[in-house]
Coordinates of C-alpha atoms in Angstrom, one line a residue:
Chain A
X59 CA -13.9 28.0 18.0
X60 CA -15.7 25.4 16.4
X61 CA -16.2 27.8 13.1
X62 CA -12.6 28.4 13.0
X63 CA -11.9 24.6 13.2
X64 CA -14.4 24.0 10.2
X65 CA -13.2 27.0 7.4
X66 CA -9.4 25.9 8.7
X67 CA -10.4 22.4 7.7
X68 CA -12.0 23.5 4.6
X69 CA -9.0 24.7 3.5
X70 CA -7.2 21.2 3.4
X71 CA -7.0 20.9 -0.6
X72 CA -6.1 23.9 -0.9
X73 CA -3.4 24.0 1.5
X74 CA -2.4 20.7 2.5
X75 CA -1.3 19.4 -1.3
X76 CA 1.1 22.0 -2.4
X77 CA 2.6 22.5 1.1
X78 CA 2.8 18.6 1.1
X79 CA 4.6 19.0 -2.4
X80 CA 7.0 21.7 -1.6
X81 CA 8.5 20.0 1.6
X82 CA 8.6 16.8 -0.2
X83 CA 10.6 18.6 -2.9
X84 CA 13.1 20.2 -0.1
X85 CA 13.4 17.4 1.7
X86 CA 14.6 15.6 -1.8
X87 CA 17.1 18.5 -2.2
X88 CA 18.4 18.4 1.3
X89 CA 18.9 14.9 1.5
X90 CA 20.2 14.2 -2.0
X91 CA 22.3 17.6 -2.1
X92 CA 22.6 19.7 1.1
X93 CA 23.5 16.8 3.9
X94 CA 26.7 16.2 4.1
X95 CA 28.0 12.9 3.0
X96 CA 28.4 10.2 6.0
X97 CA 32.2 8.9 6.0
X98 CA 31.4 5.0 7.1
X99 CA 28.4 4.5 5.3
X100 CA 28.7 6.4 2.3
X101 CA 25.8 7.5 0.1
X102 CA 23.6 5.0 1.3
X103 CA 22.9 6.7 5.1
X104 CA 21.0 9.4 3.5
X105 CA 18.0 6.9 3.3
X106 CA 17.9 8.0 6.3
X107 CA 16.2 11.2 5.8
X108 CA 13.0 9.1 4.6
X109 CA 13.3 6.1 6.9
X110 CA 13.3 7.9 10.6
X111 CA 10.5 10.2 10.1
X112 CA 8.5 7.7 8.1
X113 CA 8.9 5.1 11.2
X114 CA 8.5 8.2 13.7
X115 CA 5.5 9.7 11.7
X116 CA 4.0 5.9 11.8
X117 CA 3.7 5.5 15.2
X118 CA 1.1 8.9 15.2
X119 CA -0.9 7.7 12.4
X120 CA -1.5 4.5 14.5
X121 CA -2.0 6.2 17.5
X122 CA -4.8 8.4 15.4
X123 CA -6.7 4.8 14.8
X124 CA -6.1 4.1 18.6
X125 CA -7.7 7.5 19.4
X126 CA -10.2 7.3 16.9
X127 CA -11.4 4.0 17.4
X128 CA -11.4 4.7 21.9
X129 CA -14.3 7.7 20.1
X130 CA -16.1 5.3 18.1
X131 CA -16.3 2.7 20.9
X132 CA -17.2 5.6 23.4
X133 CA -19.8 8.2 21.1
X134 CA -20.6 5.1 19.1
X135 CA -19.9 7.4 15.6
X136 CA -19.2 5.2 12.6
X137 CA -17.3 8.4 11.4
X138 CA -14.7 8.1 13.8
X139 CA -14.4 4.4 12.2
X140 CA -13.6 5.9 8.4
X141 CA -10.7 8.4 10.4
X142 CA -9.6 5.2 12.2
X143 CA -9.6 3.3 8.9
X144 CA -7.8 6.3 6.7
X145 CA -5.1 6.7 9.6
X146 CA -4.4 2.4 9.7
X147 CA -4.0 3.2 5.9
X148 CA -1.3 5.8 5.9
X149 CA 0.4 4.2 8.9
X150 CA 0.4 0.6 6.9
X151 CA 1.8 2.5 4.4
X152 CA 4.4 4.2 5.8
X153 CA 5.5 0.9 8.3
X154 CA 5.7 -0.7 4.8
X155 CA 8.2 2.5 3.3
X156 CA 10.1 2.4 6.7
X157 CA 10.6 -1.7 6.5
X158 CA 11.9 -1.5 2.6
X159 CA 14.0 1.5 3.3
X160 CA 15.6 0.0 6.5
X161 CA 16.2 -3.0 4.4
X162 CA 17.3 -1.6 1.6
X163 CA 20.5 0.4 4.0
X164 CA 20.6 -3.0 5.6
X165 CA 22.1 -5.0 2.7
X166 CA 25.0 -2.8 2.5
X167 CA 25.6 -1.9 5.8
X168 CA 24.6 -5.4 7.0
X169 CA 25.2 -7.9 4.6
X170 CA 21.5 -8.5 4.4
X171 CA 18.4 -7.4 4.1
X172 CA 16.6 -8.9 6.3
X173 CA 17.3 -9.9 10.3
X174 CA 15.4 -11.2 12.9
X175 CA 16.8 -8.6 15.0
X176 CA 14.1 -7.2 17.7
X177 CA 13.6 -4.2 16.3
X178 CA 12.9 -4.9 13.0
X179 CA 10.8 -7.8 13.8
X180 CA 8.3 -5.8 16.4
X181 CA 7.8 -3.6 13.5
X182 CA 6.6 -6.5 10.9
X183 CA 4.5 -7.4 13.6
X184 CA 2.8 -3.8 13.9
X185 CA 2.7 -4.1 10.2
X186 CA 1.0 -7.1 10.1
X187 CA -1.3 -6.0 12.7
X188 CA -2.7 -3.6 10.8
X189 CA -2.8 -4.8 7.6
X190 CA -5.1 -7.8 9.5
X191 CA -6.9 -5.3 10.7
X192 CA -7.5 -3.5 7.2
X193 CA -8.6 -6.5 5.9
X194 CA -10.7 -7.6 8.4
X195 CA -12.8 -4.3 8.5
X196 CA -12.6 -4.6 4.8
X197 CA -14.6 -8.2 4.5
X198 CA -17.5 -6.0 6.2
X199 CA -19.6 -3.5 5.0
X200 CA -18.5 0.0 5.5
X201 CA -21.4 0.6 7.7
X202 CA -21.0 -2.2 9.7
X203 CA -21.4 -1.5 13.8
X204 CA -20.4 -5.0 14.8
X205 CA -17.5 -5.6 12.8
X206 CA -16.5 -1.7 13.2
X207 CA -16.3 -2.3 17.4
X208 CA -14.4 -5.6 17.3
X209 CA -12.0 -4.2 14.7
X210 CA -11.7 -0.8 17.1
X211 CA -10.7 -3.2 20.3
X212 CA -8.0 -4.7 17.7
X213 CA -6.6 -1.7 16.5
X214 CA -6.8 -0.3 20.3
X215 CA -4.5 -3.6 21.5
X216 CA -2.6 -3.2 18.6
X217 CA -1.4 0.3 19.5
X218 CA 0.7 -1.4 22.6
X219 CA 3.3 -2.7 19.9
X220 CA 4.9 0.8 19.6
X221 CA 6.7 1.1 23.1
X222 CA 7.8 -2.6 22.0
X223 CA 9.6 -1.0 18.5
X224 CA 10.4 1.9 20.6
X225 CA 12.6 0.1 23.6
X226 CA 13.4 -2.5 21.8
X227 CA 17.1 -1.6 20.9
X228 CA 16.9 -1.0 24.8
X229 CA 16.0 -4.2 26.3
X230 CA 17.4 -6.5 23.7
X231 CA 20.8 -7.1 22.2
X232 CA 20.2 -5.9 18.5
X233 CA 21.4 -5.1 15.2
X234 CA 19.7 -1.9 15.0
X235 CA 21.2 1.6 15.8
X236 CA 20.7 3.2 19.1
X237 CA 19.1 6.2 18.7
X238 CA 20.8 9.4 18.2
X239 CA 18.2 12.2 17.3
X240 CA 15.4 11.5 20.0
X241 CA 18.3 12.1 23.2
X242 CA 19.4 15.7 25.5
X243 CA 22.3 15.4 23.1
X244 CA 21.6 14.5 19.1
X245 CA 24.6 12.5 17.7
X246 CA 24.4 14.2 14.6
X247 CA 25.9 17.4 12.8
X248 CA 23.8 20.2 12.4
X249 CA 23.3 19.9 8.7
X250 CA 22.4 16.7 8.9
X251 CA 19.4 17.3 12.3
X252 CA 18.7 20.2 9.6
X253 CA 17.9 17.8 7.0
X254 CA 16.0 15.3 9.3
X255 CA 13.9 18.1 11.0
X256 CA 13.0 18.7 6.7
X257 CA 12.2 15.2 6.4
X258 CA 9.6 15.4 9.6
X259 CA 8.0 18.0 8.3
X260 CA 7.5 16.7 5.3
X261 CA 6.9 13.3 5.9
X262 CA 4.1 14.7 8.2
X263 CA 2.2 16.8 5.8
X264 CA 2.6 14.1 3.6
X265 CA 0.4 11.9 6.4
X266 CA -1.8 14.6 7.1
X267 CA -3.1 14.8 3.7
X268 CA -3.4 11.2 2.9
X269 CA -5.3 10.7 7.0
X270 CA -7.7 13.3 5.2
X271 CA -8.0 12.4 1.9
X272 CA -8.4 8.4 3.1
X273 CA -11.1 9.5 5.4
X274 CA -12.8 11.3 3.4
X275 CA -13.2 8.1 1.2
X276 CA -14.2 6.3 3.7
X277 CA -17.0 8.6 4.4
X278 CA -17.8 8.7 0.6
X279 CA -17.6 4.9 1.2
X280 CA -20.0 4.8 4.1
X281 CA -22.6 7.3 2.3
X282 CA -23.0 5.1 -0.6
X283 CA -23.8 2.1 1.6
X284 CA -26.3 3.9 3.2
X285 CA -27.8 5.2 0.3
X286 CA -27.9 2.0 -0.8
X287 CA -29.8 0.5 1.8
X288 CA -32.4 3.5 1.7
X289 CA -32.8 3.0 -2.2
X290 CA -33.3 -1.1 -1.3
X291 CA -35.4 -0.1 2.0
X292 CA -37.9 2.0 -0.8
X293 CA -38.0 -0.1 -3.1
X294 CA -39.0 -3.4 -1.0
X295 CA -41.8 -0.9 0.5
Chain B
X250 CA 32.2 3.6 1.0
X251 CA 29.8 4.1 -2.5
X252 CA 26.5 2.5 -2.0
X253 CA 25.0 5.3 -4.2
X254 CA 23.0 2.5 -6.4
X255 CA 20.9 1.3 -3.2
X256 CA 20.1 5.3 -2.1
X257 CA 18.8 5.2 -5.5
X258 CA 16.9 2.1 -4.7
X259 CA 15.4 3.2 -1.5
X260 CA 13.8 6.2 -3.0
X261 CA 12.9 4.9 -6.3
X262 CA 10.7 2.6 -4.2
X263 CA 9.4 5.1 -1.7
X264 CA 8.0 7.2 -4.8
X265 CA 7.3 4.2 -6.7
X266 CA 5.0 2.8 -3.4
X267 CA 3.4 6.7 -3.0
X268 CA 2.5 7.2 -6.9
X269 CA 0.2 3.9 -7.1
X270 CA -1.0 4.4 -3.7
X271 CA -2.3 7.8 -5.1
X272 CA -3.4 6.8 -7.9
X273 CA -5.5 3.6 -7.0
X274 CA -6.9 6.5 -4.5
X275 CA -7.5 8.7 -7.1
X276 CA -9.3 5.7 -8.4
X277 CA -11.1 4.6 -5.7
X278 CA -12.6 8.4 -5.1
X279 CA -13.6 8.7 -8.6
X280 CA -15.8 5.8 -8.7
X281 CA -17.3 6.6 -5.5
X282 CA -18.1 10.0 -6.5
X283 CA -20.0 8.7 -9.9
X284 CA -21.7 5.9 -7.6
X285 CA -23.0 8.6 -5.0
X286 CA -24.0 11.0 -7.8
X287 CA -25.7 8.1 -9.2
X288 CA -27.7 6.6 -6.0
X289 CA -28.8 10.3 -5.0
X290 CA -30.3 10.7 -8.6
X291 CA -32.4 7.6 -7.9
X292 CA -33.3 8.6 -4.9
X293 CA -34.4 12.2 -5.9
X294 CA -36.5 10.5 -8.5
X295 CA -38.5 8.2 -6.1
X296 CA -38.5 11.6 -4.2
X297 CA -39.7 13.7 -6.8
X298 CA -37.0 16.6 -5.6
X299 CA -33.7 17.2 -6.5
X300 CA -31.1 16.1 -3.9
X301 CA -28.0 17.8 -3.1
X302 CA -24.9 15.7 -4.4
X303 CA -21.9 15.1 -1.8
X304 CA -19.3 17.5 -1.2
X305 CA -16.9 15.4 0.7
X306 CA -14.8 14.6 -1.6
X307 CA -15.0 18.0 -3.8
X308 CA -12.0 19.0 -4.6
X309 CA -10.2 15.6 -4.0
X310 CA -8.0 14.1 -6.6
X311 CA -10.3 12.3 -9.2
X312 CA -13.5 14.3 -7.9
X313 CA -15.6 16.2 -10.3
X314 CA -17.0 18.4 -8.4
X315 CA -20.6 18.3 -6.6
X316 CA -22.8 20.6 -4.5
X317 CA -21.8 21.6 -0.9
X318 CA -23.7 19.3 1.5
X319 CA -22.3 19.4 5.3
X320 CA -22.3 16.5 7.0
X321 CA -23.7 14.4 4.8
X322 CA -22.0 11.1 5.5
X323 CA -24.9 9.1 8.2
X324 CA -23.8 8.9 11.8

């Protein structure tokens, strides 16, 4: 089983890249060209086709650094750290894509870019979380046990902000839509669920290969710490 | 309702955001890679035996390549 896990991973620039590519590029075409256009909102409500599944696909990259940093704490791996670190990246990332592109449909839906609606504001917050957590796993060396366990029980803690974003439209009076894709009943056409599933998929194997890819710089980061510390440990012996 | 100049806007940003992210990546990877090739030279000379360069990254954007070496991050 574990074989199988290993070649399947060893496969992931070869696979993970140009299947990343190709639902990227139909998930452009079906949003641009196939989904029909929305009658209230216009052009503009196609964003959507990049905003929902880069919020949705968020929330599992962080919960990847959650997971990941529970296994550091627990098997006391710094490698579980880097896949913490390379998931916080990619979820930054896409927090920071979902925030512009909501904003961006904001202003001419809204009138604004920017509310301090519930919604919107829980999700700075997870943003900001991170990125403070980034940074302060970034001041220490990449090998760092200390700083690595104090910035796991931050990212852990951090986690709890997503059933905040994800009921907040629920227990708050806000600005933001209710949802109509995660329900028995989807408020959307066909075409258009067709399109969003697109953008999911895409959006995912878009995460997926940057989660490795960041990871796997990490590790590259870690390696050459310690090899540095070897060379010094020789060299003062 | 023709909002066609923000839907423009939204994902001129989103590719904008994803191209630099990949490249300071690509970067990023590429210096490590030299650095790591680099450090394990030294530290086959003060072996005196050649030592296997790391393959994490082979194959990565910005990688050029390297020797396979499971596992060779420390734990």
């Amino acid at each position: 089983m574990s074989t199988l896990l290993l070649r399947v991973y060893d496969w992931r620039w070869s696979v993970l890249p140009p299947v990343t590519g190709i639902a990227m590029m139909a998930m452009i075409v079906g949003a641009l060209v196939a989904a029909p256009r929305e009658i209230i909102e216009g052009e503009v409500q196609r964003l959507m086709y990049l905003h929902v599944p880069s919020a949705v696909i968020m929330y599992l990259a962080f919960s990847v650094t959650a997971f990941a940093s529970v296994m550091f704490l627990w098997k006391r791996d710094i490698r579980w750290d880097a896949l913490a670190r390379g998931a916080a990246v990619v979820g930054v990332f896409l927090c920071g894509m979902a925030l512009a592109t909501g904003a961006i449909w904001g202003k001419p839906i809204w009138g604004v870019y920017w509310t301090w609606d519930a919604r919107l504001t829980a999700t700075l917050v997870l943003f900001l979380i991170y990125s403070a957590y980034l940074l302060a796993r970034s001041v220490a060396g990449p090998l760092d046990e200390q700083a690595a366990r104090y910035t796991a029980i931050f990212a852990i803690i951090g986690v709890a902000d997503i059933p905040i974003i994800q009921m907040s439209v629920r227990w708050w009076r806000t600005l933001h839509p209710q949802p109509i894709v995660f329900q028995p009943t989807p408020a959307l056409p066909t075409e258009m669920l067709a399109v969003l599933a697109l953008g999911f998929i895409a959006i995912a194997a878009l995460a997926a290969w940057l989660i490795v890819l960041q990871t796997e710089t990490e590790r590259a980061a870690q390696r050459t710490s310690a090899l540095r510390a070897e060379i010094d440990h020789r060299e003062i012996a | 309702m023709d909002n066609i100049e923000y839907l423009f806007a939204g994902f001129a940003v989103f590719w904008a955001a994803l191209f630099i992210y990949l490249l300071t990546l690509q970067a990023r990877i590429r210096s490590l890679h030299r650095e790591i090739e680099h450090l394990e030279e030294r530290l086959a000379a003060s072996e005196g035996v050649t030592a296997p360069a790391s393959r994490d990254l082979r194959g990565a954007p910005g990688a050029s390549g390297g020797a396979p070496a499971r596992g060779t991050t420390n734990s």
